[in-house]
Amino acid sequence: MYFEKKQNNFNSKNMNFIKSIIILTFVAGLFSCSPKMQETQQPNILFIMSDDHAFQAISAYSDKLIKTPNIDKIAQQGIIYNKAFVTNSICAPSRAVILTGKFSHLNGVLGNSEVFDGTQQTVSNILQANGYQTAMIGKWHLKSAPIGFDYWNVLPGQGNYHNPDFIKNGKDTVYKGYVTEIITDLSLKWLKNRKKDKPFFLMMHHKAPHRNWMPAIKNVELFNDREFPLPENFYDNYEGREALQRQLLTVRDHMDIRMDFKVPCWSCDTVPVNHWAPKEFNREMERLTPDERRVWDEAYKKEEAEFNNVKNDPEKFDRWKFQRYMEDYLRSIASVDESVGQVLDFLKENGLDKNTVVIYTSDQGFYLGEHGLFDKRFMYEEALRTPLVMKYPAEIFSGSNSNLMVQNLDIAPTLLDIAGVPIPADMQGESLRKTWKGNPTEWRDAIYYHYYEKSFGATPHYGIRTERYKLIHFYDEIDSWELYDLEKDPTEMTNLINAEEYSEQLNSLKIKLLELQKTYNDI
C-alpha cells in the first residue's frame, strides 16, 4: 500500500509550595481529560461519503441485503437518522449542497454539467479560516479544483475503479490498486502526517458503489452463494405516473450487458441510451494488470455461462439481471465498509476517537430494483432518502435514533456549529446539533426537493414531503402531478392526484409547497 535545568536552593517552605503546585497541576490535568472539558475543545471532523449508496444496503437500516458492521458501528456509537433526505438526487448537485448549505439554484450546480465555483462560501473555506487543517481525498466530481483545502488528492471526473488516476494538489498522479483501498490509504497517510497542533477536517469521498460497480479483485466471487429476491414492485407498470413511463433506467431494459453485467458479449445489442457503455467497459478492463485480468476473467466465466442459459427465457433473464446487479453493487459496498473500519480503528488506536466527529453518508439514495429501477434522479423514497449516521462521544449518546426529517442541506451548518464557528445567516440548512440535544420544539415539518436534469429520460420536477404525504410536480416536457399517502402506500404505487377524498389534503400541500419555495427563494 502507498504512503509514503538549573538547580536552585529552596527552603522547606518553598519546597512545600512547589509540591502543592505540582499536585494541583496533576489534578487539573485529570479534569482536563473529562468529557465535560472535552466538549469545550474544537473537535476533529471526519466526513465519509460514498457515491450512490442506498440506505437499504446498510445493515443499520436493513440487514436483508448485506452486513455492514463498520458503518453500523458509527450508528451504534452515535445517532442514526431514519429520515435523512437530499435536496436534489444527483451527484454533483448534492456535493455542492453539502459544501455550501444552500439549494442548487443558489450554489450554481443544478446538474452534473455545471462547474462549481469554489470561491463562494463553503464549509471548507470557513473551517480553514478558523484554524482547521483541511483535506479532500477521493471523488470530488465538481469540475473545478477544490478550494478551502490545505491538501487535496481527487479523482478526475467519475474516476476509475482499478489503478486509477488522481489529481494531487493540481498534479496528475497514478496509483496502483483498487480505488476504495487507495482512498483509504491516502486518508490514513494524511491523518498520520497532519499537523498535530490543529483540529482537522477531512472529507473522504469514495467512488464506490457508483455504476459500473466494479468490485475489488479479492471480492469478485463474494455473494456467489446468495440469491437476492426481487423487490415486490419490481414489475411496476407505472400506471398513472407519466414521468416513470418516460424514464430509461430499468434493470430489465436499460442496463448494458457488458458494462453493467460484466459479460463480454460484443454481438449483443446496445440500448441507445447506453451507446457509450461498451467503450467505457473496455477502458475499465484495460486498467487491470495481466494478473488481475486473469482472476477477473476466471471469476466471470460463471456469469457468461449463466447468461447463455437464461437469455431466451424472459422471466429467468430478468432475475439473472437483478442478481448480477446486486452481486457487484454489494461487492463494491463490502470494500467501503472495510475502509470505514480501518479509519475507525486508526482513530481509536491514536486516541482520536473521543474528540472526532465521524459522519457517514451518501450523495443520495439509489434504486435497487424498486419500481424496476436502478440509478437515482426521482423524488421517490429510495433516491430521495439517503443514509446518515454520526458519532461524537463528547455530545451524542450511543444508540441514539432520530425520526426527524433532516437534509444534506443541514450538514454544513452542523459542522460549523460543532466547531464553534458562527453559521452564516444565508445558509439554508439547520444545525443537527438540536436533534441530539433533545427533540427540538421547533423543527421542519416538511422538506423541499428540486431536480433539474433530463438525462436518461428523467423529467425535471420539484416537490414536498411531509411526515405522511408527498406531492411532486413534473414540468418542462410534461406537466404532471403525483400525490402519495406514505402511510397507506409506502412503496408509492398509487398516484392519488385525482382522488376526491384527498382534495383537501392536496390543496393544503400545494399551499405549503409554495411557502417552501418562497422560503428557499426558488420562485
Short mmCIF file of C-alpha atoms in Angstrom, two decimals:
data_model
loop_
_atom_site.label_atom_id
_atom_site.label_comp_id
_atom_site.label_asym_id
_atom_site.label_seq_id
_atom_site.Cartn_x
_atom_site.Cartn_y
_atom_site.Cartn_z
CA MET A 1 0.00 0.00 0.00
CA TYR A 2 1.12 3.58 -0.61
CA PHE A 3 2.09 6.30 1.67
CA GLU A 4 4.57 7.33 1.71
CA LYS A 5 17.65 22.81 34.22
CA LYS A 6 19.04 24.87 36.60
CA GLN A 7 19.24 23.69 40.17
CA ASN A 8 18.19 26.12 42.95
CA ASN A 9 18.31 26.03 46.72
CA PHE A 10 14.93 26.24 48.39
CA ASN A 11 13.98 26.22 51.98
CA SER A 12 11.37 23.75 53.15
CA LYS A 13 8.57 26.32 52.85
CA ASN A 14 9.30 26.86 49.17
CA MET A 15 9.57 23.14 48.57
CA ASN A 16 6.15 22.54 50.12
CA PHE A 17 4.67 25.30 47.97
CA ILE A 18 6.11 23.74 44.82
CA LYS A 19 4.77 20.31 45.80
CA SER A 20 1.32 21.86 46.20
CA ILE A 21 1.53 23.41 42.72
CA ILE A 22 2.59 20.06 41.22
CA ILE A 23 -0.34 18.26 42.87
CA LEU A 24 -2.82 20.89 41.72
CA THR A 25 -1.43 20.76 38.19
CA PHE A 26 -1.76 16.96 38.17
CA VAL A 27 -5.37 17.15 39.37
CA ALA A 28 -6.18 19.82 36.77
CA GLY A 29 -4.70 17.53 34.15
CA LEU A 30 -7.02 14.74 35.22
CA PHE A 31 -10.05 17.01 34.96
CA SER A 32 -8.93 18.25 31.54
CA CYS A 33 -9.46 14.70 30.24
CA SER A 34 -13.06 14.56 31.43
CA PRO A 35 -15.91 14.54 28.89
CA LYS A 36 -17.15 17.88 30.17
CA MET A 37 -13.81 19.53 29.41
CA GLN A 38 -13.54 17.77 26.06
CA GLU A 39 -16.77 19.43 24.99
CA THR A 40 -15.00 22.81 25.04
CA GLN A 41 -12.27 21.66 22.61
CA GLN A 42 -12.67 22.12 18.88
CA PRO A 43 -13.33 18.59 17.64
CA ASN A 44 -11.78 16.92 14.64
CA ILE A 45 -14.22 16.19 11.81
CA LEU A 46 -14.12 13.12 9.56
CA PHE A 47 -16.76 13.25 6.84
CA ILE A 48 -17.04 9.99 4.88
CA MET A 49 -19.26 9.96 1.82
CA SER A 50 -19.84 7.22 -0.73
CA ASP A 51 -21.46 7.61 -4.15
CA ASP A 52 -24.93 6.10 -4.72
CA HIS A 53 -25.04 4.06 -1.50
CA ALA A 54 -28.67 3.11 -0.90
CA PHE A 55 -29.81 3.22 2.72
CA GLN A 56 -31.39 -0.22 2.20
CA ALA A 57 -27.87 -1.60 1.61
CA ILE A 58 -26.67 -0.70 5.11
CA SER A 59 -27.49 -3.21 7.82
CA ALA A 60 -28.08 -0.48 10.40
CA TYR A 61 -31.19 0.29 8.31
CA SER A 62 -31.94 -3.19 6.95
CA ASP A 63 -29.96 -6.45 7.05
CA LYS A 64 -31.83 -8.09 4.15
CA LEU A 65 -29.09 -7.46 1.59
CA ILE A 66 -25.72 -7.06 3.30
CA LYS A 67 -23.97 -6.80 6.64
CA THR A 68 -22.03 -3.54 7.12
CA PRO A 69 -20.61 -3.89 10.64
CA ASN A 70 -18.28 -0.90 10.47
CA ILE A 71 -20.79 1.62 9.17
CA ASP A 72 -23.21 0.16 11.72
CA LYS A 73 -20.65 0.86 14.44
CA ILE A 74 -20.96 4.60 13.79
CA ALA A 75 -24.72 4.33 14.27
CA GLN A 76 -24.35 2.16 17.38
CA GLN A 77 -21.88 4.56 18.98
CA GLY A 78 -23.81 7.64 17.93
CA ILE A 79 -27.02 8.51 16.11
CA ILE A 80 -28.85 7.11 13.09
CA TYR A 81 -31.18 9.33 11.08
CA ASN A 82 -34.10 7.36 9.71
CA LYS A 83 -35.47 10.24 7.65
CA ALA A 84 -32.47 11.87 6.02
CA PHE A 85 -33.17 13.30 2.56
CA VAL A 86 -31.39 15.15 -0.23
CA THR A 87 -32.48 18.34 -1.98
CA ASN A 88 -31.58 17.15 -5.50
CA SER A 89 -30.90 13.47 -6.15
CA ILE A 90 -27.88 13.63 -8.44
CA CYS A 91 -24.16 13.52 -7.67
CA ALA A 92 -22.58 16.94 -8.30
CA PRO A 93 -25.54 19.00 -7.04
CA SER A 94 -25.63 17.01 -3.81
CA ARG A 95 -21.93 17.64 -3.22
CA ALA A 96 -22.41 21.36 -3.82
CA VAL A 97 -25.32 21.46 -1.36
CA ILE A 98 -23.21 19.72 1.31
CA LEU A 99 -20.35 22.20 0.86
CA THR A 100 -22.48 25.35 0.80
CA GLY A 101 -25.56 24.60 2.89
CA LYS A 102 -27.62 26.09 0.04
CA PHE A 103 -30.05 24.71 -2.53
CA SER A 104 -28.86 24.07 -6.09
CA HIS A 105 -30.40 27.21 -7.58
CA LEU A 106 -28.29 29.34 -5.22
CA ASN A 107 -24.97 27.43 -5.24
CA GLY A 108 -24.96 27.28 -9.05
CA VAL A 109 -24.86 23.50 -9.57
CA LEU A 110 -28.23 22.37 -10.91
CA GLY A 111 -26.93 19.18 -12.56
CA ASN A 112 -23.75 17.29 -13.37
CA SER A 113 -22.75 19.65 -16.21
CA GLU A 114 -22.18 22.85 -14.22
CA VAL A 115 -18.77 23.90 -12.86
CA PHE A 116 -18.76 24.53 -9.11
CA ASP A 117 -17.49 27.93 -8.00
CA GLY A 118 -15.30 27.07 -5.05
CA THR A 119 -14.62 30.71 -4.23
CA GLN A 120 -18.13 31.02 -2.82
CA GLN A 121 -18.84 30.46 0.86
CA THR A 122 -18.25 26.79 1.75
CA VAL A 123 -17.84 24.83 4.95
CA SER A 124 -14.24 24.01 3.98
CA ASN A 125 -13.36 27.68 3.38
CA ILE A 126 -14.88 28.70 6.70
CA LEU A 127 -13.27 25.92 8.76
CA GLN A 128 -9.90 26.55 7.12
CA ALA A 129 -10.15 30.25 8.04
CA ASN A 130 -10.98 29.28 11.62
CA GLY A 131 -7.92 27.19 12.41
CA TYR A 132 -8.78 23.80 10.91
CA GLN A 133 -6.34 21.78 8.83
CA THR A 134 -8.44 20.68 5.86
CA ALA A 135 -8.16 17.89 3.31
CA MET A 136 -10.26 16.46 0.48
CA ILE A 137 -9.43 12.91 -0.72
CA GLY A 138 -11.30 10.80 -3.27
CA LYS A 139 -14.22 11.65 -5.52
CA TRP A 140 -14.74 15.39 -5.99
CA HIS A 141 -16.85 15.45 -9.18
CA LEU A 142 -17.41 19.21 -9.32
CA LYS A 143 -15.38 20.12 -12.46
CA SER A 144 -13.25 22.71 -10.62
CA ALA A 145 -10.19 22.43 -8.40
CA PRO A 146 -11.04 22.03 -4.69
CA ILE A 147 -10.75 25.30 -2.76
CA GLY A 148 -10.60 25.64 1.00
CA PHE A 149 -8.37 22.58 1.45
CA ASP A 150 -4.73 22.56 2.57
CA TYR A 151 -4.35 19.22 0.81
CA TRP A 152 -6.39 17.59 -1.89
CA ASN A 153 -5.96 14.43 -3.92
CA VAL A 154 -9.01 13.69 -6.04
CA LEU A 155 -10.25 11.51 -8.86
CA PRO A 156 -10.71 13.31 -12.18
CA GLY A 157 -14.39 13.21 -13.15
CA GLN A 158 -16.05 9.93 -12.23
CA GLY A 159 -12.69 8.22 -11.72
CA ASN A 160 -11.81 4.57 -12.30
CA TYR A 161 -12.11 1.57 -10.03
CA HIS A 162 -8.77 -0.10 -10.81
CA ASN A 163 -5.31 1.51 -10.97
CA PRO A 164 -6.89 4.96 -11.11
CA ASP A 165 -5.56 8.40 -11.96
CA PHE A 166 -5.70 11.10 -9.28
CA ILE A 167 -5.01 14.82 -9.28
CA LYS A 168 -2.88 15.72 -6.26
CA ASN A 169 -2.92 19.45 -5.45
CA GLY A 170 -3.09 20.10 -9.20
CA LYS A 171 -0.57 17.46 -10.28
CA ASP A 172 -1.56 14.25 -12.11
CA THR A 173 -0.73 11.07 -10.22
CA VAL A 174 -1.39 7.37 -10.88
CA TYR A 175 -1.85 4.79 -8.13
CA LYS A 176 -1.78 1.02 -8.37
CA GLY A 177 -4.59 -0.87 -6.71
CA TYR A 178 -8.32 -0.67 -6.06
CA VAL A 179 -9.79 2.80 -5.74
CA THR A 180 -11.56 2.28 -2.38
CA GLU A 181 -8.37 0.93 -0.82
CA ILE A 182 -6.27 3.73 -2.34
CA ILE A 183 -8.60 6.43 -0.96
CA THR A 184 -8.36 4.74 2.44
CA ASP A 185 -4.57 4.57 2.35
CA LEU A 186 -4.23 8.19 1.24
CA SER A 187 -6.60 9.29 4.01
CA LEU A 188 -4.71 7.34 6.68
CA LYS A 189 -1.41 8.73 5.43
CA TRP A 190 -2.72 12.28 5.65
CA LEU A 191 -4.08 11.66 9.15
CA LYS A 192 -0.72 10.29 10.29
CA ASN A 193 1.25 13.19 8.85
CA ARG A 194 -1.12 16.05 9.66
CA LYS A 195 -0.13 18.94 11.93
CA LYS A 196 -0.93 17.73 15.41
CA ASP A 197 -1.46 21.24 16.84
CA LYS A 198 -4.60 21.86 14.78
CA PRO A 199 -8.01 20.19 14.63
CA PHE A 200 -8.62 18.51 11.28
CA PHE A 201 -11.46 18.43 8.78
CA LEU A 202 -11.10 15.53 6.35
CA MET A 203 -13.59 14.85 3.56
CA MET A 204 -13.04 11.24 2.49
CA HIS A 205 -15.16 10.57 -0.58
CA HIS A 206 -15.45 7.11 -2.10
CA LYS A 207 -16.23 6.40 -5.75
CA ALA A 208 -17.99 3.16 -4.84
CA PRO A 209 -20.64 1.96 -5.28
CA HIS A 210 -21.23 4.16 -8.35
CA ARG A 211 -22.06 2.48 -11.67
CA ASN A 212 -20.49 0.23 -13.07
CA TRP A 213 -19.99 -1.36 -9.65
CA MET A 214 -16.56 -2.96 -10.28
CA PRO A 215 -15.51 -4.88 -7.18
CA ALA A 216 -12.02 -5.38 -5.79
CA ILE A 217 -10.26 -8.40 -7.27
CA LYS A 218 -10.37 -10.12 -3.88
CA ASN A 219 -14.19 -9.76 -3.84
CA VAL A 220 -15.11 -10.92 -7.37
CA GLU A 221 -16.75 -14.10 -6.03
CA LEU A 222 -18.39 -12.56 -2.97
CA PHE A 223 -22.15 -13.26 -2.74
CA ASN A 224 -21.98 -16.13 -5.24
CA ASP A 225 -23.78 -18.17 -2.60
CA ARG A 226 -26.66 -15.68 -2.23
CA GLU A 227 -29.89 -15.29 -4.14
CA PHE A 228 -31.45 -11.86 -3.82
CA PRO A 229 -35.26 -11.74 -4.10
CA LEU A 230 -36.85 -9.25 -6.47
CA PRO A 231 -38.46 -6.22 -4.76
CA GLU A 232 -42.25 -6.51 -4.56
CA ASN A 233 -42.74 -3.69 -7.05
CA PHE A 234 -40.01 -4.78 -9.49
CA TYR A 235 -42.67 -5.22 -12.19
CA ASP A 236 -44.32 -1.85 -11.58
CA ASN A 237 -46.30 -0.91 -14.72
CA TYR A 238 -46.17 2.86 -13.92
CA GLU A 239 -49.91 3.32 -14.28
CA GLY A 240 -50.92 6.92 -13.61
CA ARG A 241 -47.31 8.13 -13.48
CA GLU A 242 -46.30 9.69 -16.77
CA ALA A 243 -42.72 10.57 -15.77
CA LEU A 244 -41.92 6.96 -14.87
CA GLN A 245 -43.33 5.85 -18.20
CA ARG A 246 -40.72 8.04 -19.95
CA GLN A 247 -37.58 7.10 -17.98
CA LEU A 248 -34.79 4.88 -19.36
CA LEU A 249 -33.45 3.47 -16.09
CA THR A 250 -34.90 0.00 -15.64
CA VAL A 251 -32.91 -3.08 -14.69
CA ARG A 252 -34.85 -5.14 -17.25
CA ASP A 253 -34.46 -2.94 -20.33
CA HIS A 254 -31.80 -0.27 -19.83
CA MET A 255 -28.64 -1.86 -18.45
CA ASP A 256 -25.70 -2.80 -20.67
CA ILE A 257 -24.75 -6.46 -20.93
CA ARG A 258 -21.03 -5.64 -20.91
CA MET A 259 -20.56 -2.72 -18.57
CA ASP A 260 -23.29 -3.49 -16.04
CA PHE A 261 -23.40 -7.29 -16.12
CA LYS A 262 -19.69 -7.84 -16.99
CA VAL A 263 -20.43 -10.25 -19.84
CA PRO A 264 -18.18 -9.61 -22.90
CA CYS A 265 -20.92 -10.21 -25.47
CA TRP A 266 -19.82 -7.99 -28.34
CA SER A 267 -22.60 -9.29 -30.60
CA CYS A 268 -25.25 -8.19 -28.10
CA ASP A 269 -27.33 -5.12 -28.90
CA THR A 270 -26.58 -1.83 -27.21
CA VAL A 271 -29.53 0.07 -25.75
CA PRO A 272 -29.40 3.55 -27.36
CA VAL A 273 -29.28 5.34 -24.02
CA ASN A 274 -26.09 3.33 -23.28
CA HIS A 275 -24.34 3.98 -26.60
CA TRP A 276 -21.21 4.95 -24.64
CA ALA A 277 -21.18 1.88 -22.35
CA PRO A 278 -19.28 -0.77 -24.38
CA LYS A 279 -16.28 1.53 -24.91
CA GLU A 280 -16.38 2.56 -21.26
CA PHE A 281 -16.33 -1.11 -20.22
CA ASN A 282 -13.30 -1.69 -22.45
CA ARG A 283 -11.46 1.24 -20.89
CA GLU A 284 -12.17 -0.09 -17.40
CA MET A 285 -10.96 -3.58 -18.29
CA GLU A 286 -7.78 -2.23 -19.85
CA ARG A 287 -6.80 -0.75 -16.50
CA LEU A 288 -6.47 -4.22 -14.97
CA THR A 289 -2.98 -5.72 -14.83
CA PRO A 290 -2.47 -9.09 -16.59
CA ASP A 291 -2.64 -10.91 -13.24
CA GLU A 292 -5.80 -9.04 -12.23
CA ARG A 293 -7.37 -9.75 -15.60
CA ARG A 294 -6.75 -13.49 -15.26
CA VAL A 295 -8.51 -13.59 -11.87
CA TRP A 296 -11.33 -11.43 -13.20
CA ASP A 297 -11.93 -13.49 -16.34
CA GLU A 298 -11.92 -16.73 -14.40
CA ALA A 299 -14.47 -15.41 -11.89
CA TYR A 300 -16.84 -14.00 -14.51
CA LYS A 301 -16.90 -17.13 -16.67
CA LYS A 302 -19.77 -18.26 -14.45
CA GLU A 303 -21.76 -15.14 -15.28
CA GLU A 304 -21.23 -15.62 -19.01
CA ALA A 305 -22.34 -19.25 -18.82
CA GLU A 306 -25.46 -18.28 -16.86
CA PHE A 307 -26.24 -15.54 -19.38
CA ASN A 308 -26.20 -18.01 -22.24
CA ASN A 309 -28.55 -20.31 -20.32
CA VAL A 310 -31.19 -17.69 -19.43
CA LYS A 311 -31.12 -15.08 -22.22
CA ASN A 312 -34.00 -16.69 -24.13
CA ASP A 313 -36.28 -17.03 -21.08
CA PRO A 314 -37.66 -13.55 -20.18
CA GLU A 315 -38.56 -14.33 -16.57
CA LYS A 316 -35.26 -16.08 -15.81
CA PHE A 317 -33.36 -13.36 -17.66
CA ASP A 318 -34.98 -10.64 -15.52
CA ARG A 319 -33.99 -12.44 -12.34
CA TRP A 320 -30.48 -13.02 -13.62
CA LYS A 321 -30.05 -9.31 -14.42
CA PHE A 322 -31.18 -8.31 -10.96
CA GLN A 323 -28.92 -10.92 -9.35
CA ARG A 324 -25.91 -9.68 -11.35
CA TYR A 325 -26.69 -6.09 -10.39
CA MET A 326 -26.94 -6.90 -6.70
CA GLU A 327 -23.78 -9.03 -6.60
CA ASP A 328 -21.44 -6.36 -7.99
CA TYR A 329 -23.17 -3.44 -6.28
CA LEU A 330 -22.87 -5.13 -2.88
CA ARG A 331 -19.32 -6.32 -3.58
CA SER A 332 -18.36 -2.67 -4.02
CA ILE A 333 -20.03 -1.77 -0.73
CA ALA A 334 -18.14 -4.51 1.11
CA SER A 335 -14.91 -2.64 0.35
CA VAL A 336 -16.37 0.66 1.53
CA ASP A 337 -17.40 -0.89 4.84
CA GLU A 338 -13.91 -2.36 5.25
CA SER A 339 -12.48 1.13 4.65
CA VAL A 340 -14.69 2.63 7.33
CA GLY A 341 -13.44 0.01 9.79
CA GLN A 342 -9.80 0.83 9.05
CA VAL A 343 -10.31 4.53 9.66
CA LEU A 344 -12.30 3.97 12.86
CA ASP A 345 -9.52 1.68 14.11
CA PHE A 346 -6.92 4.36 13.37
CA LEU A 347 -8.84 6.97 15.33
CA LYS A 348 -9.16 4.65 18.33
CA GLU A 349 -5.54 3.45 18.24
CA ASN A 350 -4.30 7.03 18.16
CA GLY A 351 -6.57 8.38 20.89
CA LEU A 352 -8.58 10.50 18.46
CA ASP A 353 -11.93 8.75 18.71
CA LYS A 354 -13.26 10.68 21.72
CA ASN A 355 -12.89 14.10 20.14
CA THR A 356 -13.62 13.34 16.50
CA VAL A 357 -16.98 13.76 14.83
CA VAL A 358 -17.44 10.91 12.34
CA ILE A 359 -20.17 11.12 9.71
CA TYR A 360 -21.08 8.52 7.11
CA THR A 361 -23.49 9.36 4.32
CA SER A 362 -24.04 9.08 0.57
CA ASP A 363 -24.53 11.80 -2.02
CA GLN A 364 -28.08 10.44 -2.43
CA GLY A 365 -30.03 7.22 -2.29
CA PHE A 366 -30.31 4.62 -5.05
CA TYR A 367 -32.85 2.22 -6.53
CA LEU A 368 -32.07 -1.44 -6.01
CA GLY A 369 -34.82 -2.74 -8.26
CA GLU A 370 -37.67 -0.85 -6.57
CA HIS A 371 -40.13 0.21 -9.30
CA GLY A 372 -37.90 -1.91 -11.54
CA LEU A 373 -35.26 0.86 -11.43
CA PHE A 374 -31.57 1.38 -10.87
CA ASP A 375 -29.89 4.81 -10.52
CA LYS A 376 -31.49 7.79 -8.70
CA ARG A 377 -32.90 11.15 -10.07
CA PHE A 378 -36.53 10.80 -8.94
CA MET A 379 -38.18 12.02 -5.75
CA TYR A 380 -39.41 8.53 -4.84
CA GLU A 381 -38.19 7.40 -1.44
CA GLU A 382 -35.26 5.19 -2.45
CA ALA A 383 -33.46 8.07 -4.23
CA LEU A 384 -34.71 10.92 -2.05
CA ARG A 385 -33.71 9.22 1.18
CA THR A 386 -30.02 8.91 1.99
CA PRO A 387 -28.13 7.11 4.77
CA LEU A 388 -26.84 9.36 7.55
CA VAL A 389 -25.13 8.12 10.71
CA MET A 390 -22.94 10.17 13.01
CA LYS A 391 -20.92 9.71 16.19
CA TYR A 392 -19.40 12.26 18.55
CA PRO A 393 -18.82 10.81 22.03
CA ALA A 394 -18.49 14.23 23.66
CA GLU A 395 -22.14 15.01 22.87
CA ILE A 396 -24.07 12.17 21.23
CA PHE A 397 -25.25 9.26 23.36
CA SER A 398 -24.61 5.79 21.96
CA GLY A 399 -27.63 4.19 20.34
CA SER A 400 -29.38 7.48 19.58
CA ASN A 401 -32.12 7.35 16.97
CA SER A 402 -33.88 10.20 15.15
CA ASN A 403 -37.07 10.20 13.09
CA LEU A 404 -36.93 13.93 12.40
CA MET A 405 -36.76 14.97 8.75
CA VAL A 406 -33.23 16.17 8.04
CA GLN A 407 -31.45 17.00 4.77
CA ASN A 408 -27.95 17.17 3.31
CA LEU A 409 -28.61 20.91 3.43
CA ASP A 410 -28.03 20.63 7.19
CA ILE A 411 -24.51 19.22 7.09
CA ALA A 412 -22.55 22.46 6.60
CA PRO A 413 -24.28 24.37 9.43
CA THR A 414 -23.97 21.32 11.69
CA LEU A 415 -20.20 21.10 11.22
CA LEU A 416 -19.75 24.82 11.83
CA ASP A 417 -21.90 24.66 14.95
CA ILE A 418 -19.90 21.74 16.36
CA ALA A 419 -16.65 23.58 15.61
CA GLY A 420 -17.88 26.64 17.49
CA VAL A 421 -17.87 28.76 14.34
CA PRO A 422 -20.78 31.14 13.62
CA ILE A 423 -23.18 29.84 10.98
CA PRO A 424 -23.62 32.34 8.13
CA ALA A 425 -27.16 33.72 8.02
CA ASP A 426 -27.58 32.83 4.34
CA MET A 427 -27.02 29.10 4.85
CA GLN A 428 -30.41 27.47 4.36
CA GLY A 429 -29.96 24.36 6.49
CA GLU A 430 -30.33 23.83 10.23
CA SER A 431 -27.74 22.54 12.68
CA LEU A 432 -28.44 18.90 13.52
CA ARG A 433 -26.99 19.55 16.95
CA LYS A 434 -30.52 20.34 18.05
CA THR A 435 -31.64 16.83 17.17
CA TRP A 436 -29.34 15.02 19.61
CA LYS A 437 -29.54 17.54 22.44
CA GLY A 438 -33.20 16.57 22.93
CA ASN A 439 -36.08 16.75 20.46
CA PRO A 440 -36.28 20.40 19.40
CA THR A 441 -39.63 22.09 19.88
CA GLU A 442 -39.20 23.79 16.50
CA TRP A 443 -38.08 21.66 13.58
CA ARG A 444 -39.19 21.43 9.96
CA ASP A 445 -42.43 19.58 9.29
CA ALA A 446 -41.74 19.27 5.56
CA ILE A 447 -38.81 19.09 3.14
CA TYR A 448 -38.38 20.64 -0.30
CA TYR A 449 -36.80 18.97 -3.32
CA HIS A 450 -35.91 20.14 -6.84
CA TYR A 451 -34.34 18.06 -9.64
CA TYR A 452 -33.40 19.69 -12.96
CA GLU A 453 -31.77 17.22 -15.39
CA LYS A 454 -33.31 15.39 -18.38
CA SER A 455 -30.67 12.68 -18.90
CA PHE A 456 -31.71 9.00 -19.06
CA GLY A 457 -35.27 10.04 -19.79
CA ALA A 458 -35.74 11.69 -16.40
CA THR A 459 -38.06 14.69 -16.12
CA PRO A 460 -37.36 17.88 -14.12
CA HIS A 461 -39.54 18.08 -11.04
CA TYR A 462 -39.94 19.63 -7.63
CA GLY A 463 -41.97 18.63 -4.63
CA ILE A 464 -42.72 18.50 -0.94
CA ARG A 465 -42.59 15.63 1.54
CA THR A 466 -44.25 15.76 4.94
CA GLU A 467 -44.39 13.01 7.55
CA ARG A 468 -47.31 11.38 5.75
CA TYR A 469 -47.66 12.83 2.26
CA LYS A 470 -45.58 13.53 -0.83
CA LEU A 471 -46.56 15.87 -3.65
CA ILE A 472 -44.47 16.03 -6.85
CA HIS A 473 -44.82 18.32 -9.86
CA PHE A 474 -43.11 17.18 -13.07
CA TYR A 475 -42.65 20.03 -15.55
CA ASP A 476 -40.94 21.13 -18.77
CA GLU A 477 -41.66 18.41 -21.34
CA ILE A 478 -44.71 17.28 -19.39
CA ASP A 479 -46.99 18.87 -16.80
CA SER A 480 -47.91 16.17 -14.34
CA TRP A 481 -48.66 16.00 -10.62
CA GLU A 482 -48.33 13.00 -8.29
CA LEU A 483 -49.64 12.63 -4.74
CA TYR A 484 -48.83 9.77 -2.35
CA ASP A 485 -50.11 8.79 1.07
CA LEU A 486 -46.91 7.31 2.51
CA GLU A 487 -48.72 5.85 5.49
CA LYS A 488 -51.04 3.72 3.36
CA ASP A 489 -48.77 3.38 0.32
CA PRO A 490 -45.11 3.41 1.45
CA THR A 491 -43.87 2.00 -1.87
CA GLU A 492 -45.56 4.84 -3.82
CA MET A 493 -47.56 2.74 -6.26
CA THR A 494 -50.82 4.69 -6.36
CA ASN A 495 -50.99 8.28 -7.60
CA LEU A 496 -53.83 9.96 -5.68
CA ILE A 497 -53.76 13.27 -7.54
CA ASN A 498 -57.33 12.82 -8.84
CA ALA A 499 -58.73 11.12 -5.72
CA GLU A 500 -61.65 13.21 -4.45
CA GLU A 501 -61.11 12.14 -0.82
CA TYR A 502 -57.63 13.73 -0.89
CA SER A 503 -58.65 17.06 -2.46
CA GLU A 504 -58.44 18.98 0.82
CA GLN A 505 -55.02 17.50 1.60
CA LEU A 506 -53.85 18.30 -1.93
CA ASN A 507 -54.78 21.97 -1.58
CA SER A 508 -53.03 22.17 1.76
CA LEU A 509 -49.86 20.60 0.31
CA LYS A 510 -49.82 22.99 -2.64
CA ILE A 511 -50.02 25.96 -0.27
CA LYS A 512 -47.21 24.52 1.87
CA LEU A 513 -45.13 23.81 -1.24
CA LEU A 514 -45.41 27.42 -2.35
CA GLU A 515 -44.41 28.59 1.13
CA LEU A 516 -41.25 26.46 0.98
CA GLN A 517 -40.39 27.77 -2.48
CA LYS A 518 -40.64 31.31 -1.12
CA THR A 519 -38.62 30.41 1.97
CA TYR A 520 -35.80 28.93 -0.11
CA ASN A 521 -36.06 31.65 -2.78
CA ASP A 522 -36.91 29.14 -5.54
CA ILE A 523 -39.76 31.02 -7.21
#
